[in-house]
Coordinates of N, CA and C in Angstrom, one line a residue:
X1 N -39.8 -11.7 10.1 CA -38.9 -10.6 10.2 C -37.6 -11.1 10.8
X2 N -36.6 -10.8 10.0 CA -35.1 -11.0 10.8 C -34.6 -10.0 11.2
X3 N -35.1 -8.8 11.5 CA -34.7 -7.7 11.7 C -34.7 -7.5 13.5
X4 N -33.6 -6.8 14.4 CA -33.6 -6.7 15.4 C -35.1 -6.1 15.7
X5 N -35.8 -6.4 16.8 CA -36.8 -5.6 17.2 C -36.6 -4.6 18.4
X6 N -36.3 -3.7 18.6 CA -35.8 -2.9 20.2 C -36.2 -2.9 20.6
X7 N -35.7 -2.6 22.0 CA -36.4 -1.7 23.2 C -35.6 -0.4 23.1
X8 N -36.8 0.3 22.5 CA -36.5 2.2 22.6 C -36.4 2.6 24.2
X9 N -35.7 3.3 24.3 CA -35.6 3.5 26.0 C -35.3 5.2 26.0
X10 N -36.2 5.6 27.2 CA -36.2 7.2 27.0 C -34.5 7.3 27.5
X11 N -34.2 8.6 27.1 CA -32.6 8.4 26.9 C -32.5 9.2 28.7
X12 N -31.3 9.3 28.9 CA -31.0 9.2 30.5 C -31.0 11.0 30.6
X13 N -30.9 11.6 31.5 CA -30.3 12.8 31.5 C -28.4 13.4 31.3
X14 N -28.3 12.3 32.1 CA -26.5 12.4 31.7 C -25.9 11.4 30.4
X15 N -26.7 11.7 29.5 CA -26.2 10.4 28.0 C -25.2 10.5 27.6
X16 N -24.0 9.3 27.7 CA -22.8 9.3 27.5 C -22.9 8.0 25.8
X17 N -22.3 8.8 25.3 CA -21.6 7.8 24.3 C -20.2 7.5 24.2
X18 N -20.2 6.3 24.5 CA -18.8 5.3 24.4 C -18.3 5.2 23.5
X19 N -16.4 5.2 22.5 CA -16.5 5.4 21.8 C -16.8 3.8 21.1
X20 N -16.8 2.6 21.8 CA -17.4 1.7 21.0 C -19.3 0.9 20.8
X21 N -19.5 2.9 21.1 CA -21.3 2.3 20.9 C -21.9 2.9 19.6
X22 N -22.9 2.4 19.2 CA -23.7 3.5 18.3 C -25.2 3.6 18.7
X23 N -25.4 5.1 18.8 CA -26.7 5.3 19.2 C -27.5 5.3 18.3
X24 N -29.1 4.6 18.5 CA -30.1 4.9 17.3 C -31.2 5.9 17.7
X25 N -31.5 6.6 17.2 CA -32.9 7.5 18.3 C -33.9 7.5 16.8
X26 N -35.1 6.6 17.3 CA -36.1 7.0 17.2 C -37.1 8.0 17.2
X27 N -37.1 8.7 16.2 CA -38.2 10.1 16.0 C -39.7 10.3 15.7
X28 N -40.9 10.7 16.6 CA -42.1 10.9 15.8 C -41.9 12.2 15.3
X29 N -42.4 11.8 13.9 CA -42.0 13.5 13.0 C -43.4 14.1 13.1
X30 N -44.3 13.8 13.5 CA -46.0 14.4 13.6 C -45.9 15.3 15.3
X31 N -45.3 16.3 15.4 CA -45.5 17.3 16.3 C -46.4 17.7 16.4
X32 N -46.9 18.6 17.7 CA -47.8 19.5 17.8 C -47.3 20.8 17.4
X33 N -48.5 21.6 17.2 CA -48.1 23.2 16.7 C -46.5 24.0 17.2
X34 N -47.1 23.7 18.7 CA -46.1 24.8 20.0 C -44.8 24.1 19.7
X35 N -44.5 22.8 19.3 CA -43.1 22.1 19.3 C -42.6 22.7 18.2
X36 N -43.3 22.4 17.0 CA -42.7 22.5 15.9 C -42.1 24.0 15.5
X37 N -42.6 24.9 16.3 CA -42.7 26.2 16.2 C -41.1 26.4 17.5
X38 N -40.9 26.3 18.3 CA -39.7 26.0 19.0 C -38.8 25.4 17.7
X39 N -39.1 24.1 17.3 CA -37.8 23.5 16.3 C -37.7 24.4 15.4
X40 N -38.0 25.0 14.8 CA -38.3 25.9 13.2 C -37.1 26.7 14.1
X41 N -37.3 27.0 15.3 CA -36.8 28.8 15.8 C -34.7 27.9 16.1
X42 N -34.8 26.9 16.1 CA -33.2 26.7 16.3 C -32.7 26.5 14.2
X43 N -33.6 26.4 13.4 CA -33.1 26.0 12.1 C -32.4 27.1 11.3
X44 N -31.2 26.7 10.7 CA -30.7 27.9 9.9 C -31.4 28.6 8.5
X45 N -31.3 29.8 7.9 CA -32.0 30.4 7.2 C -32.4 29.0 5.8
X46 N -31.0 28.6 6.1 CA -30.6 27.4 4.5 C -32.0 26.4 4.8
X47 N -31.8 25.7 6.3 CA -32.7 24.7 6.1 C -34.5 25.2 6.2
X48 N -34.7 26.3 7.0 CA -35.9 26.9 6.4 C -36.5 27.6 4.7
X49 N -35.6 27.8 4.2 CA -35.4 27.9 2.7 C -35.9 26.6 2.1
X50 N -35.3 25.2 2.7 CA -35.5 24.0 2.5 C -37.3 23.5 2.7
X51 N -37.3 23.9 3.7 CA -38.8 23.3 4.3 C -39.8 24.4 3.2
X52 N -39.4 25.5 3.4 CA -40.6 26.1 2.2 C -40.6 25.7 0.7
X53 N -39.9 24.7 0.6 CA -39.6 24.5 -1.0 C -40.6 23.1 -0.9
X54 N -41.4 22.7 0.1 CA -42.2 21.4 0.0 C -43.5 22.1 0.1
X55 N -44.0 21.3 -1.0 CA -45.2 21.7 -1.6 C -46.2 21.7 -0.7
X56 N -46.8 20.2 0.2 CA -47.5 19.8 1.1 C -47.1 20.3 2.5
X57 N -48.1 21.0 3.4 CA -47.8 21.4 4.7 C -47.2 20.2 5.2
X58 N -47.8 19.2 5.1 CA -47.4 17.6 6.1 C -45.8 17.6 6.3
X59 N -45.1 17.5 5.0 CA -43.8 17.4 4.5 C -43.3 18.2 5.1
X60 N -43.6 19.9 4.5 CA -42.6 20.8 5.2 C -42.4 20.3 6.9
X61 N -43.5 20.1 7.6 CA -43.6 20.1 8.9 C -42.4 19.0 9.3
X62 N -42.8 18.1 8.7 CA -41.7 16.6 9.0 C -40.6 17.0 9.0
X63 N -39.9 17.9 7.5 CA -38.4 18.0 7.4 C -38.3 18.8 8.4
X64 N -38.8 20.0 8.8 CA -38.9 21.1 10.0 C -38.3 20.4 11.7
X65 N -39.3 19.2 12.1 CA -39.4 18.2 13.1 C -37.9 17.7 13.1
X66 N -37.5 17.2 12.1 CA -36.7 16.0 11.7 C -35.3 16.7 11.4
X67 N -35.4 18.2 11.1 CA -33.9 18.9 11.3 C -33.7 19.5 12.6
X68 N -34.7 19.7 13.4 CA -35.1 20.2 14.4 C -34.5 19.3 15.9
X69 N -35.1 18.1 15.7 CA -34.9 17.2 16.7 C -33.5 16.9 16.3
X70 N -32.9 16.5 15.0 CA -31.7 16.3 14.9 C -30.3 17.2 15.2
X71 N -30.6 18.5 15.1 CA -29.9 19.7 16.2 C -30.1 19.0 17.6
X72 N -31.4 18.9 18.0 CA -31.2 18.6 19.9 C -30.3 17.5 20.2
X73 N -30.8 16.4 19.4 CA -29.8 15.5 19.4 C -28.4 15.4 19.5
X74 N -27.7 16.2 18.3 CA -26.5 16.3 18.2 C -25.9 17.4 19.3
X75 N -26.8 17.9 19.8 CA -26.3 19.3 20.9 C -26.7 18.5 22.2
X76 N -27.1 17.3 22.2 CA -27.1 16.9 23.6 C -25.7 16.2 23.6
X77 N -25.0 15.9 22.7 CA -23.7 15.0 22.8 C -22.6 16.0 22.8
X78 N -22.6 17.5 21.5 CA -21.7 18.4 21.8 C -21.6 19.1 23.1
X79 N -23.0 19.7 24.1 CA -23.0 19.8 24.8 C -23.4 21.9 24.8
X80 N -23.9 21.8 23.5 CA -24.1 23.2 22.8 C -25.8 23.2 22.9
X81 N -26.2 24.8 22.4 CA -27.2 24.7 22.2 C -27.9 24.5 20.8
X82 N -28.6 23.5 20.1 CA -29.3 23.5 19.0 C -28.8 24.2 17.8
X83 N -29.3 25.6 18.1 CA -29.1 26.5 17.1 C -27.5 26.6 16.4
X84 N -26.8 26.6 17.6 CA -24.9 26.7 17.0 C -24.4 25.6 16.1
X85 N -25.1 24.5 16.0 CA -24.6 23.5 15.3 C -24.5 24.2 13.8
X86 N -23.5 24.1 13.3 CA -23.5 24.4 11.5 C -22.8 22.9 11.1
X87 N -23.7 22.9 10.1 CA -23.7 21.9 9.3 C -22.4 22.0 7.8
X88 N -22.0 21.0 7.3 CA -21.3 21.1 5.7 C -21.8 20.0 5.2
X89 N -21.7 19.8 3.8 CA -22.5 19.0 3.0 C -21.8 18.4 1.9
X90 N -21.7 17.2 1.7 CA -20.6 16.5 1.3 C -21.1 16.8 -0.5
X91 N -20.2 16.3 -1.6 CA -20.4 16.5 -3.1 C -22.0 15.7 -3.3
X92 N -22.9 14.7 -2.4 CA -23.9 14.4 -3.0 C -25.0 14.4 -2.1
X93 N -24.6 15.9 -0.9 CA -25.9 16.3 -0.4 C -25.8 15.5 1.1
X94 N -24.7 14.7 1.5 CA -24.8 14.3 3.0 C -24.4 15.1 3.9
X95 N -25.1 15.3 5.5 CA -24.8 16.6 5.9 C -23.7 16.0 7.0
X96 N -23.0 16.6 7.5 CA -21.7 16.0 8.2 C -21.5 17.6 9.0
X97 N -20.7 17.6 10.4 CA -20.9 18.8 11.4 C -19.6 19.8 10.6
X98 N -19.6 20.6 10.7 CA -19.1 21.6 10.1 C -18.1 22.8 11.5
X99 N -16.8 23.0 11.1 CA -16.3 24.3 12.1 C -15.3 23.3 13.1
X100 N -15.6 24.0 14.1 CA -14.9 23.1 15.2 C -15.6 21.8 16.1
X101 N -17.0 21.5 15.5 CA -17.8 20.9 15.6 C -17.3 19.6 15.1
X102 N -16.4 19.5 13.8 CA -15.8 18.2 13.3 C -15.2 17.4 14.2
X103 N -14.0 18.4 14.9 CA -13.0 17.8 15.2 C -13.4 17.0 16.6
X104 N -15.1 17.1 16.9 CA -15.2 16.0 17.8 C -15.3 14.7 17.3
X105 N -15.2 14.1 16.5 CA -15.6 12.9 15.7 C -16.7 12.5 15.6
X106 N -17.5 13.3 16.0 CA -19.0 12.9 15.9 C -19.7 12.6 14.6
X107 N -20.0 11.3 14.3 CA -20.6 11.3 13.1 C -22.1 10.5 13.2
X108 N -22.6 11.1 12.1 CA -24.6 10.7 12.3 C -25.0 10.5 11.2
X109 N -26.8 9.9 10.9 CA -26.7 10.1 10.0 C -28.5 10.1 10.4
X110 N -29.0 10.8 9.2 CA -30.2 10.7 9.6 C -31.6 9.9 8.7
X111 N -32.5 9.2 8.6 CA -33.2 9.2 7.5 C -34.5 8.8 8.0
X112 N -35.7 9.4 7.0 CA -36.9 8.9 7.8 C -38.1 8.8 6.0
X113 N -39.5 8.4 7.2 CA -40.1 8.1 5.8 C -41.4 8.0 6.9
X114 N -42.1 8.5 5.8 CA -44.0 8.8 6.5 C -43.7 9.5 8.0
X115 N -44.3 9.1 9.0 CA -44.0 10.1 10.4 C -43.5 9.6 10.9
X116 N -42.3 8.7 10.4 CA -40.9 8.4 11.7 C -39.8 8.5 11.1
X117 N -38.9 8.4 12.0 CA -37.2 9.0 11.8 C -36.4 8.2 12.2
X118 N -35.3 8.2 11.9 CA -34.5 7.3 12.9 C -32.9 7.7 12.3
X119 N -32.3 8.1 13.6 CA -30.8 9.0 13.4 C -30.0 8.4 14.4
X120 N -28.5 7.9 13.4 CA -27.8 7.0 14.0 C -26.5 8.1 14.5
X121 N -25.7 8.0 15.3 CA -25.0 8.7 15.7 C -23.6 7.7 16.4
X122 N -22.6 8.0 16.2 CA -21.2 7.2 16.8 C -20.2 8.4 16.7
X123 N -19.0 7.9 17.3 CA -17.9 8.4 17.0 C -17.2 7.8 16.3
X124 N -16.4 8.8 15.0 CA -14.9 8.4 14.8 C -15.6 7.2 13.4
X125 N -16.5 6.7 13.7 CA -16.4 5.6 12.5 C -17.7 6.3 11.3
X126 N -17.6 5.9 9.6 CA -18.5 6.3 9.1 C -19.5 5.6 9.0
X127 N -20.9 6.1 9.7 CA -22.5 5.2 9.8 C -23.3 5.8 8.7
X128 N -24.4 4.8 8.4 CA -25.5 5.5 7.9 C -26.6 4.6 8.1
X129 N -27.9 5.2 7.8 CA -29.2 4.6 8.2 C -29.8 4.5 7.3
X130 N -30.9 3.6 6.9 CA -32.1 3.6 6.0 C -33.2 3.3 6.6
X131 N -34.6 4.2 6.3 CA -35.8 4.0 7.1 C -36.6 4.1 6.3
X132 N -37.5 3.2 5.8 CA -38.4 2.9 4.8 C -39.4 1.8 5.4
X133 N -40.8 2.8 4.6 CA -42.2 2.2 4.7 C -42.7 1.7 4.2
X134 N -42.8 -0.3 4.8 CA -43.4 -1.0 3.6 C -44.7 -1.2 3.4
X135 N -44.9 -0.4 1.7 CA -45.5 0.3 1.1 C -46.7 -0.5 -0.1
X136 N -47.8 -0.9 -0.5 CA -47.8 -1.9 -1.2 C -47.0 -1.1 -2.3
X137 N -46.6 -2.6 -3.6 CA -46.3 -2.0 -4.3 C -46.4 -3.1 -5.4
X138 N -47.1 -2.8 -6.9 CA -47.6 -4.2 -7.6 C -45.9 -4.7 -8.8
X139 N -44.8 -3.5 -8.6 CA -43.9 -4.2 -9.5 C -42.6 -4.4 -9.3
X140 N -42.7 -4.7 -7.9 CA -41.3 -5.6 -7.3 C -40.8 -6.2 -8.2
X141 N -41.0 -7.1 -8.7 CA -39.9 -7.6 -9.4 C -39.5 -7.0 -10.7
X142 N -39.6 -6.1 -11.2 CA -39.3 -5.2 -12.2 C -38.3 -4.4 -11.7
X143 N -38.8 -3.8 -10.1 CA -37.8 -3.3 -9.8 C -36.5 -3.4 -9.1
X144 N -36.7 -5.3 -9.0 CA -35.9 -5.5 -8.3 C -34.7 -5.9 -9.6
X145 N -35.0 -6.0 -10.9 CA -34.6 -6.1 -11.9 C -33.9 -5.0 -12.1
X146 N -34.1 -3.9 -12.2 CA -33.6 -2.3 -12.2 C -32.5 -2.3 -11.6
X147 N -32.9 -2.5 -10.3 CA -31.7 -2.0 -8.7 C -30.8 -2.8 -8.2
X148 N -31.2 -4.7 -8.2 CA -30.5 -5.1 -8.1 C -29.3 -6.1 -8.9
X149 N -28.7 -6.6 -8.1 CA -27.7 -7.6 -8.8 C -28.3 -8.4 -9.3
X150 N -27.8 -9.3 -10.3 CA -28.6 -10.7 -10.8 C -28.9 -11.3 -9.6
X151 N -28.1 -11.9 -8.9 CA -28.3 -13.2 -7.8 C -29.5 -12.5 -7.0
X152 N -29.6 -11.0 -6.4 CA -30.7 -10.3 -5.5 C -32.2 -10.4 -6.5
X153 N -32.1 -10.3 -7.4 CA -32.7 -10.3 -8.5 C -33.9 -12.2 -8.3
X154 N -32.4 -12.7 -8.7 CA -33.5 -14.2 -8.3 C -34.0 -14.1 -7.3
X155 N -32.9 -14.4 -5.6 CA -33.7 -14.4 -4.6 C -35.4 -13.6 -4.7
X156 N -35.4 -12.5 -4.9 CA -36.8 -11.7 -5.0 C -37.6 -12.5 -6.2
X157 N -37.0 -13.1 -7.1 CA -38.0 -13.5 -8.1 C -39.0 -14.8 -7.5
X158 N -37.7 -16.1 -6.7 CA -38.0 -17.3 -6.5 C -39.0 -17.3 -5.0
X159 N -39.3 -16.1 -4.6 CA -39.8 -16.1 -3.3 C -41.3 -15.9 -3.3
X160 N -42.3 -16.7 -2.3 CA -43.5 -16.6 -3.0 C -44.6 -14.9 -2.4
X161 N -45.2 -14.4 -3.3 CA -45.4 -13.5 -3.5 C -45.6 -12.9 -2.0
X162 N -46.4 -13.0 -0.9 CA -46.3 -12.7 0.1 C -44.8 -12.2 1.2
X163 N -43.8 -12.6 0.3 CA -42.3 -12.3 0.9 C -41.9 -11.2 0.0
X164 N -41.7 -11.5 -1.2 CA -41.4 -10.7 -1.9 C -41.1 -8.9 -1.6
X165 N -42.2 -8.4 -1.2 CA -41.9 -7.3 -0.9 C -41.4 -6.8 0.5
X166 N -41.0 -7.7 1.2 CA -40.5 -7.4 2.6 C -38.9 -7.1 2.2
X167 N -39.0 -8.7 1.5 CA -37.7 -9.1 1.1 C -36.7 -8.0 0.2
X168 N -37.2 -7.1 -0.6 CA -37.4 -6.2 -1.4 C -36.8 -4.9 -0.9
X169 N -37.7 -4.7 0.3 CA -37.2 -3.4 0.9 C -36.2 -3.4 1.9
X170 N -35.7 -5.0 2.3 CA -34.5 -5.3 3.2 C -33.7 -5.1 2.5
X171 N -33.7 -5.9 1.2 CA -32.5 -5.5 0.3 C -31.9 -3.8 0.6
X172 N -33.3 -3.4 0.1 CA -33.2 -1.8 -0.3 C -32.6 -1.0 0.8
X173 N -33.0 -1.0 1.9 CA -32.7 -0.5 3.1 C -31.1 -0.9 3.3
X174 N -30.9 -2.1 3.3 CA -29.5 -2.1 3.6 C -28.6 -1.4 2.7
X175 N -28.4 -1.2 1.4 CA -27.8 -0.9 0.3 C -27.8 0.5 0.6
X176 N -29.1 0.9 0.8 CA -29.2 2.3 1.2 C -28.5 2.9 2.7
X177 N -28.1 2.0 3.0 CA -27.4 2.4 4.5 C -26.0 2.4 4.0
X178 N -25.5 1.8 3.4 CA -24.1 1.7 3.4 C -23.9 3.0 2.3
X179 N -24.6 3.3 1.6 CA -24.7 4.2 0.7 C -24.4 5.6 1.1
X180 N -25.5 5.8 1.8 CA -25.2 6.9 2.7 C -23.8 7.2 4.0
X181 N -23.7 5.8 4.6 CA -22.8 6.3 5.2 C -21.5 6.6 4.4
X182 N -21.4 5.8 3.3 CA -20.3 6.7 2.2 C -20.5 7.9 1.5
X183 N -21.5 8.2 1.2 CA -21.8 9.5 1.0 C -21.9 9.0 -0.5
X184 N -22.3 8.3 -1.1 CA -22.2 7.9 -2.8 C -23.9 7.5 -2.7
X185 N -24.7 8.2 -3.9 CA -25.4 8.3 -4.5 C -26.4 6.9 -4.6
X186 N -27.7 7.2 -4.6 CA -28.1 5.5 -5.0 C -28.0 5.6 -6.6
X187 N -27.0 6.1 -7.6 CA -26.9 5.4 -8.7 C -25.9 4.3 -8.4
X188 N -25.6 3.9 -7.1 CA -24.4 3.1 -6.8 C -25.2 1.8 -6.4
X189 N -26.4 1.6 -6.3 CA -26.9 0.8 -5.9 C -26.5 -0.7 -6.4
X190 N -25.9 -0.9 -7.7 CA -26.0 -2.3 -8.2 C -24.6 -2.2 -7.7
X191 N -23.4 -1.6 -6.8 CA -22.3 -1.7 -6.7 C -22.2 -2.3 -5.4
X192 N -23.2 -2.6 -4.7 CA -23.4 -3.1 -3.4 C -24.2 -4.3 -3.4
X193 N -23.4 -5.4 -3.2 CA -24.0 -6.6 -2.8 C -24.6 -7.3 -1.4
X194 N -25.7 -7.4 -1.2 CA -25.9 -8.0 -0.1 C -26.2 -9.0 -0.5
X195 N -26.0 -10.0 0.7 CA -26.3 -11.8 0.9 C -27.5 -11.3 2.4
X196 N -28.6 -12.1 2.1 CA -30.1 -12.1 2.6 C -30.6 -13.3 2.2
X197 N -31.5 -13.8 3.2 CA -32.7 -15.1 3.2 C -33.7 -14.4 3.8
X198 N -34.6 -15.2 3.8 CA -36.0 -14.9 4.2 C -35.8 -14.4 5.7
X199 N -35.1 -16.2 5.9 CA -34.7 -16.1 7.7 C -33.1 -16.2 8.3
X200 N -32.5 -15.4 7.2 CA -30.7 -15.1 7.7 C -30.9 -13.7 7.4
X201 N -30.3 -13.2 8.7 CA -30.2 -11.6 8.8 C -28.9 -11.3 7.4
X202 N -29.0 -10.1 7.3 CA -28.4 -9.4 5.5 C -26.8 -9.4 6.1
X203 N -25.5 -9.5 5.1 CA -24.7 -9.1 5.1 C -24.2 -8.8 4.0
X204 N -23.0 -7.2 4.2 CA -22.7 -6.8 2.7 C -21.6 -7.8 2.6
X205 N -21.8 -8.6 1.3 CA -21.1 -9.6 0.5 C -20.0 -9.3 0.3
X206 N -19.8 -8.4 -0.9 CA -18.3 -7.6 -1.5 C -17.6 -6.9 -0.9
X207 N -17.7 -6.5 -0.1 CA -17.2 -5.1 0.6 C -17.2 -5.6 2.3
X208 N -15.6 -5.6 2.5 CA -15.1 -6.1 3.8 C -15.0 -4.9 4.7
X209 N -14.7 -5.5 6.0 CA -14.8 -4.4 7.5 C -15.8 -3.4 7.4
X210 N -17.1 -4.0 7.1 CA -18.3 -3.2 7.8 C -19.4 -3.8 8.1
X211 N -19.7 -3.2 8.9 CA -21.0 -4.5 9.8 C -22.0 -3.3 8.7
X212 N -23.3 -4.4 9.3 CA -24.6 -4.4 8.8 C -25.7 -4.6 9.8
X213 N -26.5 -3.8 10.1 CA -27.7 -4.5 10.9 C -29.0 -4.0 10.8
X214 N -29.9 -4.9 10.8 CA -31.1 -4.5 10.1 C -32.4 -4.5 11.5
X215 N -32.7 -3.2 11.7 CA -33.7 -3.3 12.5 C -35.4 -3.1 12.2
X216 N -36.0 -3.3 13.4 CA -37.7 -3.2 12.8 C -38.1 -2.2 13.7
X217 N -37.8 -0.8 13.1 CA -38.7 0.3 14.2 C -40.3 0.3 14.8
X218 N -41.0 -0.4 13.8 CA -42.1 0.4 14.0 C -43.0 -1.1 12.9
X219 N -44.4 -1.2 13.3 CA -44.9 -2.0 12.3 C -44.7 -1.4 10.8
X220 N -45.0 -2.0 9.6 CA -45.0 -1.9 8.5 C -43.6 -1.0 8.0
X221 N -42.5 -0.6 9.3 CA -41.2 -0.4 8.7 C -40.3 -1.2 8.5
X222 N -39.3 -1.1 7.6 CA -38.2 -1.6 7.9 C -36.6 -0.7 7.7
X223 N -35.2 -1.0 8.6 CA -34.3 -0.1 8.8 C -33.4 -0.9 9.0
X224 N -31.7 -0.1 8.6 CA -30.8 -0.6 8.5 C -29.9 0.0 8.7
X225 N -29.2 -0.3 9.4 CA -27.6 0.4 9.9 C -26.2 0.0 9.5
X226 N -25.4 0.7 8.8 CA -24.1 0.3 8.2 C -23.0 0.9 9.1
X227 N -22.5 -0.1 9.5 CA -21.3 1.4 10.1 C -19.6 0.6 9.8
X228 N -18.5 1.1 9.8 CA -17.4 1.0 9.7 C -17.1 0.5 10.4
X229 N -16.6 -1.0 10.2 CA -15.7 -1.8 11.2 C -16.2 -2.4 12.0
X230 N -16.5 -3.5 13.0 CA -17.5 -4.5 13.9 C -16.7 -3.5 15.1
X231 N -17.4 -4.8 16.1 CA -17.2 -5.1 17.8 C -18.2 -3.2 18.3
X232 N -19.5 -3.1 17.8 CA -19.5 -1.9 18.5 C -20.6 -2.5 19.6
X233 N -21.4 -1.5 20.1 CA -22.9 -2.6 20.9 C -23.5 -1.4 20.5
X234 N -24.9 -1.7 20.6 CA -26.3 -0.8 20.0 C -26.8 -0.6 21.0
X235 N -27.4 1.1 21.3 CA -28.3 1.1 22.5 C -29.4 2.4 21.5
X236 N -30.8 1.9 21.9 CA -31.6 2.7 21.1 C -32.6 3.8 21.9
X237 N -32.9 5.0 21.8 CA -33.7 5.6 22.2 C -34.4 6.3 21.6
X238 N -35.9 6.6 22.5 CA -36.6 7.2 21.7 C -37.0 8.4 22.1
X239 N -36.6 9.5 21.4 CA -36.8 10.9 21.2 C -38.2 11.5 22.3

C-alpha cells in the first residue's frame, strides 16, 4: 500500500481550522437506533425524501448517518446548530453550503462506501474525496479498458494478478477525487490522467496546481484526496 496510513485522533473541543490545513474526519455509518433517530431530527424535508427513496433499511440508515454527522461536522466549524445548515447543489448533484453560510469559504466534500465515510473539509480551496471498498471483482481489466487512459490501461494489464485490483481502485479513487472536487461527472473519467506505480504514491499527470493524496482508512479500503493548490498539512479525525 502507498497510501498514507493515519492516526485518526478524537477531534479537540475547541477545533480550529487553519486556513492552510485540510481536515479529514472519519465516519462509522452503522449507528445505533437512539443516534440515528437524533441525526434524522437535524435533516431537511429534501434529504429525508432522499433516505426513503432507498430500498434497503441498511442504506437508508447510512445516507441518514452520513448527512447527519455531516451537518455536526460542518456546524462544529460554522459554529451553528446542525439543523440551520442549508445546503445548494451544483448542475451535477455536488452539495456546496448555501445562504450566508457560503460566504465563510468553507468548502467539503463528502463520500463513503459500505459502513464508512470520510469528509474532507478546508477553506477557500476546491477539495474532494473518494472512499471505496476493495471489493473482489473478476473483470478489472475490462474495466480498466472502459475508464481508463491507454497508458492506465497497460499499467493494470502488465501487473500480476494479485495487484491488479488494488491498483485499479487507486486509479479509481483518485480520478474520482478530483472529479468531485470539480463538480464534473465521472463521464469525465478518461479526462483525468493519473501517473501511479505499485510503489510511487499517484499524481494527476495533466492537470497542474493540484495536489493529490491517497490515503488508507480502514483495511480493505482505499481513499483519496484532491484539493486545489499544494503547501496545505493534513490533520485527521475520527467522528
Amino acid at each position: 500500500m502507498t497510501g498514507l496510513n493515519p492516526m485518526w485522533l478524537p477531534a479537540p473541543t475547541d477545533l480550529t481550522l487553519l486556513p492552510d490545513e485540510v481536515h479529514v474526519w472519519r465516519i462509522d455509518l452503522d449507528r445505533p437506533q437512539g443516534q440515528l433517530q437524533n441525526l434524522a431530527a437535524t435533516l431537511c424535508a429534501d434529504e429525508l425524501a432522499r433516505a426513503e427513496r432507498f430500498y434497503f433499511q441498511e442504506h437508508r440508515q447510512r445516507f441518514i448517518a452520513g448527512r447527519g454527522m455531516l451537518r455536526s461536522i460542518l456546524a462544529g466549524y460554522l459554529g451553528i446548530e446542525p439543523q440551520h445548515i442549508k445546503f445548494d447543489y451544483q448542475p451535477r448533484g455536488k452539495p456546496v453550503l448555501a445562504d450566508t453560510f457560503a460566504q465563510s469559504g468553507l468548502a467539503f466534500n463528502l463520500s463513503h462506501s459500505q459502513g464508512l465515510g470520510l469528509c474532507a473539509v478546508n477553506y477557500t480551496r476546491q477539495i474532494g474525496i473518494d472512499l471505496e471498498y476493495i471489493r473482489p471483482m473478476s473483470d478489472v481489466e475490462s474495466l480498466a479498458e472502459r475508464f481508463f487512459l491507454p497508458r492506465e490501461y497497460d499499467v493494470v494489464r502488465s501487473l500480476p494478478t494479485d495487484q491488479k485490483q488494488e491498483v485499479f481502485f487507486r486509479y479509481w479513487t483518485c480520478k474520482e477525487a478530483y472529479l468531485k472536487a470539480t463538480g464534473e461527472g465521472i463521464a469525465q473519467l478518461e479526462q483525468v490522467e493519473i501517473a501511479l506505480t505499485p510503489t510511487e504514491p499517484a499524481r494527476l499527470k495533466t492537470i497542474k496546481d493540484w495536489s493529490l493524496l491517497e490515503l488508507v482508512p480502514a483495511d480493505n479500503y482505499l481513499a483519496a484526496v484532491a484539493v486545489a493548490g499544494f503547501g496545505w498539512h493534513l490533520k485527521c479525525w475520527q467522528y
